[in-house]
Amino acid sequence: MRLVLLGPPGAGKGTQAKRLEQRYGIVQIATGDMLRAEVAAGSPIGLKAKAVMEAGQLVSDAILIAMLEARIARPDCARGFILDGFPRTVKQAEALDAMLAQHRMRLDAVIELQVNDAALVERIAGRFTCKTCGEGYHDTFKPPKTAGTCDRCGGHEFTRRPDDTRETVAARLVAYHNQTAPILPYYAATGRLMSVDGMVEMDQVTTALVAILDQLPAG
Ligand code: ADP
Ligand code: ADP
Ligand code: ZN
């Protein structure tokens, strides 16, 4: 199964992609996580991407397209994947279609998580992650069951992204509306776009996604 999860920053793409990964045995490909790993490693891509990401802007299509192409060629993608954070421009969407067509593959579904801007700011400002296992949390909507301890791995260290500030969120939302939202009509025109209400609770969003995915024709 090959999926794209679309939606603005903070819509819940990462949260849901991790759940679908387990349920369907496919891999989550989160381009933001890949870029953060490049930044942490101080690689040439990381050096180019760091300031752009901190400003809440988009890293160049050329970098992202090359990165994605190398990633989906890896063997763990053979059973399928969930793209989280890619494509983010029409150019990336076109490159993805071309790359899949070359391997005689296609997307099975493109699903948009719909969340309004005011809710996104709250979600992003409260987001944090376990440093050890990567489990995602939220100050209000998903605090650890025991404060300061990761539910999943028992770790005690957490991180917040440098771009998850109220100021940067505004820039990221502008980038989403100007550069990423035009992907929606691109996919709608070929009848591949479905939308899910992302304003409801996490479990209800998962239920809605599973209802769509379980209906997809096998293959
Ligand atoms: P969020 O999940 O909050 O939307 P991501 O982790 O997906 O954020 O992305 C973080 C940052 O990484 C983006 O603001 C952008 O700078 C960069 N980035 C990630 N994916 C892409 C992409 N496909 N194209 C361009 N830039 C990207
Ligand atoms: P994205 O990957 O789209 O940027 P995340 O999955 O990281 O979004 O979610 C952003 C923040 O909002 C996280 O702190 C997460 O715990 C929280 N969150 C995700 N889905 C929901 C939801 N349906 N209701 C409330 N909070 C949510
Ligand atoms: Zn953990």
Tab-separated table of C-alpha atoms and ligand atoms in Angstrom:
chain	number	residue	atom	x	y	z
A	1	MET	CA	0.000	0.000	0.000
A	2	ARG	CA	1.436	3.376	-1.019
A	3	LEU	CA	-0.047	6.406	0.637
A	4	VAL	CA	0.435	10.118	0.941
A	5	LEU	CA	-0.787	11.856	4.109
A	6	LEU	CA	-1.278	15.529	3.376
A	7	GLY	CA	-2.023	18.336	5.761
A	8	PRO	CA	-0.580	21.458	7.329
A	9	PRO	CA	2.112	21.383	10.021
A	10	GLY	CA	0.611	19.983	13.222
A	11	ALA	CA	-2.348	18.307	11.486
A	12	GLY	CA	-1.433	14.921	12.970
A	13	LYS	CA	0.349	13.352	9.994
A	14	GLY	CA	3.203	11.899	12.064
A	15	THR	CA	0.884	10.666	14.820
A	16	GLN	CA	-1.347	8.855	12.346
A	17	ALA	CA	1.466	7.615	10.082
A	18	LYS	CA	3.062	5.781	13.032
A	19	ARG	CA	-0.228	4.048	13.791
A	20	LEU	CA	-0.795	3.040	10.141
A	21	GLU	CA	2.787	1.808	9.920
A	22	GLN	CA	2.094	-0.743	12.661
A	23	ARG	CA	-1.346	-1.703	11.434
A	24	TYR	CA	-0.452	-2.288	7.781
A	25	GLY	CA	3.216	-3.282	8.023
A	26	ILE	CA	4.378	-0.426	5.805
A	27	VAL	CA	7.037	2.198	6.527
A	28	GLN	CA	6.560	5.833	7.466
A	29	ILE	CA	8.741	8.147	5.397
A	30	ALA	CA	8.849	11.512	7.146
A	31	THR	CA	10.954	13.947	5.148
A	32	GLY	CA	11.091	16.401	8.073
A	33	ASP	CA	12.627	13.661	10.272
A	34	MET	CA	15.089	12.782	7.498
A	35	LEU	CA	16.128	16.429	7.172
A	36	ARG	CA	16.504	16.804	10.955
A	37	ALA	CA	18.807	13.756	10.918
A	38	GLU	CA	20.899	15.426	8.182
A	39	VAL	CA	21.093	18.615	10.238
A	40	ALA	CA	22.126	16.659	13.355
A	41	ALA	CA	24.800	14.835	11.343
A	42	GLY	CA	26.116	18.099	9.891
A	43	SER	CA	25.981	16.612	6.373
A	44	PRO	CA	26.105	18.821	3.243
A	45	ILE	CA	22.297	18.584	2.947
A	46	GLY	CA	21.941	19.376	6.641
A	47	LEU	CA	24.120	22.455	6.319
A	48	LYS	CA	21.928	23.746	3.498
A	49	ALA	CA	18.650	22.873	5.201
A	50	LYS	CA	19.207	24.121	8.762
A	51	ALA	CA	18.528	27.841	8.379
A	52	VAL	CA	15.692	27.271	5.906
A	53	MET	CA	13.930	24.942	8.345
A	54	GLU	CA	14.444	27.273	11.286
A	55	ALA	CA	12.853	30.082	9.260
A	56	GLY	CA	9.827	27.872	8.556
A	57	GLN	CA	10.442	27.820	4.811
A	58	LEU	CA	10.656	24.899	2.409
A	59	VAL	CA	13.933	23.203	1.528
A	60	SER	CA	14.579	23.056	-2.246
A	61	ASP	CA	12.661	20.644	-4.453
A	62	ALA	CA	15.914	19.270	-5.903
A	63	ILE	CA	17.175	18.157	-2.483
A	64	LEU	CA	13.854	16.661	-1.449
A	65	ILE	CA	13.222	14.824	-4.709
A	66	ALA	CA	16.682	13.205	-4.680
A	67	MET	CA	16.281	12.281	-1.024
A	68	LEU	CA	12.882	10.687	-1.563
A	69	GLU	CA	13.954	8.762	-4.637
A	70	ALA	CA	16.847	7.174	-2.741
A	71	ARG	CA	14.591	6.387	0.211
A	72	ILE	CA	11.804	4.597	-1.675
A	73	ALA	CA	14.353	2.476	-3.528
A	74	ARG	CA	15.374	0.846	-0.236
A	75	PRO	CA	14.162	-2.718	0.398
A	76	ASP	CA	12.035	-1.884	3.453
A	77	CYS	CA	9.687	0.041	1.138
A	78	ALA	CA	8.830	-3.035	-0.923
A	79	ARG	CA	5.576	-3.681	0.999
A	80	GLY	CA	4.601	-0.042	0.774
A	81	PHE	CA	5.002	3.280	2.497
A	82	ILE	CA	3.249	6.278	3.985
A	83	LEU	CA	4.675	9.593	2.892
A	84	ASP	CA	4.470	12.148	5.708
A	85	GLY	CA	5.611	15.629	4.705
A	86	PHE	CA	6.225	14.845	1.030
A	87	PRO	CA	5.172	16.079	-1.492
A	88	ARG	CA	4.990	19.702	-0.369
A	89	THR	CA	4.971	21.405	-3.780
A	90	VAL	CA	3.301	20.572	-7.097
A	91	LYS	CA	6.787	19.995	-8.529
A	92	GLN	CA	7.445	17.343	-5.869
A	93	ALA	CA	4.053	15.743	-6.556
A	94	GLU	CA	4.834	15.515	-10.277
A	95	ALA	CA	8.293	14.095	-9.570
A	96	LEU	CA	6.751	11.473	-7.279
A	97	ASP	CA	4.290	10.341	-9.951
A	98	ALA	CA	7.102	10.118	-12.503
A	99	MET	CA	9.363	8.166	-10.145
A	100	LEU	CA	6.616	5.672	-9.273
A	101	ALA	CA	5.606	5.253	-12.918
A	102	GLN	CA	9.200	4.366	-13.792
A	103	HIS	CA	8.968	1.452	-11.350
A	104	ARG	CA	5.446	0.583	-12.564
A	105	MET	CA	3.977	1.681	-9.265
A	106	ARG	CA	1.322	4.179	-8.306
A	107	LEU	CA	-0.190	5.766	-5.217
A	108	ASP	CA	-3.125	3.857	-3.743
A	109	ALA	CA	-4.454	6.842	-1.818
A	110	VAL	CA	-3.800	10.476	-1.021
A	111	ILE	CA	-5.505	11.545	2.184
A	112	GLU	CA	-5.748	15.075	3.462
A	113	LEU	CA	-6.096	15.733	7.215
A	114	GLN	CA	-8.209	18.878	7.569
A	115	VAL	CA	-7.441	21.054	10.614
A	116	ASN	CA	-8.000	24.791	11.007
A	117	ASP	CA	-5.098	27.185	11.524
A	118	ALA	CA	-5.996	28.176	15.100
A	119	ALA	CA	-5.903	24.533	16.231
A	120	LEU	CA	-2.579	24.013	14.441
A	121	VAL	CA	-0.861	26.735	16.419
A	122	GLU	CA	-1.979	25.091	19.692
A	123	ARG	CA	-0.873	21.666	18.524
A	124	ILE	CA	2.564	22.792	17.404
A	125	ALA	CA	3.282	24.998	20.406
A	126	GLY	CA	2.535	22.046	22.743
A	127	ARG	CA	4.353	19.330	20.790
A	128	PHE	CA	7.319	17.396	22.232
A	129	THR	CA	8.976	14.062	21.576
A	130	CYS	CA	10.764	11.354	23.569
A	131	LYS	CA	14.480	11.694	22.875
A	132	THR	CA	15.017	7.949	23.222
A	133	CYS	CA	12.223	6.334	21.182
A	134	GLY	CA	10.683	9.238	19.252
A	135	GLU	CA	7.175	8.830	20.710
A	136	GLY	CA	5.180	12.031	20.154
A	137	TYR	CA	3.438	13.922	22.972
A	138	HIS	CA	1.459	17.105	23.586
A	139	ASP	CA	1.328	19.276	26.723
A	140	THR	CA	-2.485	19.267	26.720
A	141	PHE	CA	-3.728	16.661	24.248
A	142	LYS	CA	-1.341	13.806	24.989
A	143	PRO	CA	0.789	14.265	28.098
A	144	PRO	CA	2.781	11.211	29.289
A	145	LYS	CA	0.727	9.108	31.769
A	146	THR	CA	3.401	9.794	34.409
A	147	ALA	CA	4.814	13.301	34.028
A	148	GLY	CA	8.424	13.241	32.832
A	149	THR	CA	8.423	9.536	31.845
A	150	CYS	CA	7.857	8.208	28.321
A	151	ASP	CA	4.858	5.812	28.191
A	152	ARG	CA	6.533	3.688	25.577
A	153	CYS	CA	10.172	3.318	26.648
A	154	GLY	CA	10.377	4.779	30.169
A	155	GLY	CA	12.833	7.455	28.991
A	156	HIS	CA	13.093	10.732	30.868
A	157	GLU	CA	14.496	13.041	28.190
A	158	PHE	CA	12.271	14.915	25.783
A	159	THR	CA	12.940	17.356	22.956
A	160	ARG	CA	11.098	20.204	21.301
A	161	ARG	CA	11.802	21.188	17.706
A	162	PRO	CA	13.502	24.553	17.248
A	163	ASP	CA	10.896	25.453	14.606
A	164	ASP	CA	7.934	24.662	16.887
A	165	THR	CA	7.558	28.220	18.147
A	166	ARG	CA	4.476	30.380	17.683
A	167	GLU	CA	6.480	32.788	15.468
A	168	THR	CA	7.798	30.101	13.128
A	169	VAL	CA	4.422	28.414	12.908
A	170	ALA	CA	3.059	31.510	11.180
A	171	ALA	CA	5.734	31.248	8.468
A	172	ARG	CA	5.124	27.513	8.108
A	173	LEU	CA	1.403	28.066	7.644
A	174	VAL	CA	2.082	30.669	4.950
A	175	ALA	CA	4.372	28.167	3.185
A	176	TYR	CA	1.637	25.548	3.467
A	177	HIS	CA	-1.112	27.722	2.040
A	178	ASN	CA	1.038	29.157	-0.779
A	179	GLN	CA	3.177	26.206	-1.833
A	180	THR	CA	1.604	23.002	-0.515
A	181	ALA	CA	-2.169	23.562	-0.722
A	182	PRO	CA	-1.975	23.744	-4.575
A	183	ILE	CA	-1.213	20.002	-4.451
A	184	LEU	CA	-4.806	19.355	-3.380
A	185	PRO	CA	-6.359	20.235	-6.770
A	186	TYR	CA	-3.479	18.376	-8.470
A	187	TYR	CA	-4.541	15.136	-6.791
A	188	ALA	CA	-8.269	15.913	-6.911
A	189	ALA	CA	-8.046	16.296	-10.711
A	190	THR	CA	-6.953	12.671	-11.028
A	191	GLY	CA	-9.604	11.423	-8.577
A	192	ARG	CA	-7.091	10.345	-5.961
A	193	LEU	CA	-7.805	12.788	-3.158
A	194	MET	CA	-9.759	11.902	-0.029
A	195	SER	CA	-10.230	14.057	3.053
A	196	VAL	CA	-10.588	13.240	6.723
A	197	ASP	CA	-11.624	15.545	9.570
A	198	GLY	CA	-8.441	16.042	11.596
A	199	MET	CA	-10.111	18.165	14.295
A	200	VAL	CA	-11.520	15.185	16.203
A	201	GLU	CA	-9.609	13.061	18.745
A	202	MET	CA	-6.583	11.072	17.591
A	203	ASP	CA	-8.347	7.701	17.899
A	204	GLN	CA	-11.303	8.922	15.851
A	205	VAL	CA	-8.955	10.166	13.121
A	206	THR	CA	-7.327	6.731	13.041
A	207	THR	CA	-10.747	5.069	12.735
A	208	ALA	CA	-11.633	7.291	9.775
A	209	LEU	CA	-8.316	6.549	8.039
A	210	VAL	CA	-8.631	2.807	8.585
A	211	ALA	CA	-12.178	2.880	7.181
A	212	ILE	CA	-10.786	4.386	3.965
A	213	LEU	CA	-7.733	2.136	3.731
A	214	ASP	CA	-9.623	-1.096	4.423
A	215	GLN	CA	-11.874	-0.278	1.447
A	216	LEU	CA	-9.003	0.118	-1.018
A	217	PRO	CA	-8.828	-2.510	-3.733
A	218	ALA	CA	-6.091	-5.052	-2.938
A	219	GLY	CA	-2.888	-4.839	-4.958
B	1	ADP	P1	5.475	19.266	10.179
B	1	ADP	O1	5.240	17.814	10.465
B	1	ADP	O2	5.329	20.096	11.398
B	1	ADP	O3	4.724	19.729	8.985
B	1	ADP	P2	8.004	18.441	9.058
B	1	ADP	O4	8.747	17.706	10.118
B	1	ADP	O5	7.296	17.638	8.032
B	1	ADP	O6	7.005	19.457	9.775
B	1	ADP	O7	8.993	19.436	8.290
B	1	ADP	C1	9.839	20.309	8.980
B	1	ADP	C2	10.537	21.230	7.988
B	1	ADP	O8	11.346	20.438	7.109
B	1	ADP	C3	9.625	22.012	7.067
B	1	ADP	O9	9.174	23.228	7.664
B	1	ADP	C4	10.553	22.272	5.862
B	1	ADP	O10	11.474	23.290	6.149
B	1	ADP	C5	11.330	20.965	5.785
B	1	ADP	N1	10.686	19.974	4.896
B	1	ADP	C6	10.169	18.755	5.247
B	1	ADP	N2	9.661	18.116	4.192
B	1	ADP	C7	9.846	18.932	3.125
B	1	ADP	C8	9.521	18.865	1.731
B	1	ADP	N3	8.886	17.787	1.214
B	1	ADP	N4	9.870	19.906	0.950
B	1	ADP	C9	10.509	20.980	1.435
B	1	ADP	N5	10.836	21.129	2.721
B	1	ADP	C10	10.521	20.124	3.571
B	2	ADP	P1	2.286	16.674	11.945
B	2	ADP	O1	3.139	15.454	11.749
B	2	ADP	O2	1.160	16.766	10.953
B	2	ADP	O3	3.076	17.945	12.017
B	2	ADP	P2	1.885	15.635	14.675
B	2	ADP	O4	1.410	14.245	14.452
B	2	ADP	O5	3.281	15.820	15.131
B	2	ADP	O6	1.560	16.541	13.373
B	2	ADP	O7	0.887	16.331	15.731
B	2	ADP	C1	1.143	17.653	16.218
B	2	ADP	C2	0.841	17.704	17.718
B	2	ADP	O8	-0.569	17.601	17.926
B	2	ADP	C3	1.482	16.577	18.527
B	2	ADP	O9	1.882	17.085	19.787
B	2	ADP	C4	0.356	15.560	18.688
B	2	ADP	O10	0.467	14.837	19.917
B	2	ADP	C5	-0.903	16.435	18.667
B	2	ADP	N1	-2.036	15.816	17.971
B	2	ADP	C6	-2.006	14.998	16.889
B	2	ADP	N2	-3.260	14.638	16.517
B	2	ADP	C7	-4.116	15.255	17.377
B	2	ADP	C8	-5.552	15.275	17.531
B	2	ADP	N3	-6.368	14.600	16.686
B	2	ADP	N4	-6.059	16.022	18.540
B	2	ADP	C9	-5.241	16.729	19.374
B	2	ADP	N5	-3.895	16.736	19.297
B	2	ADP	C10	-3.328	16.017	18.310
B	3	ZN	ZN	10.300	6.902	24.677
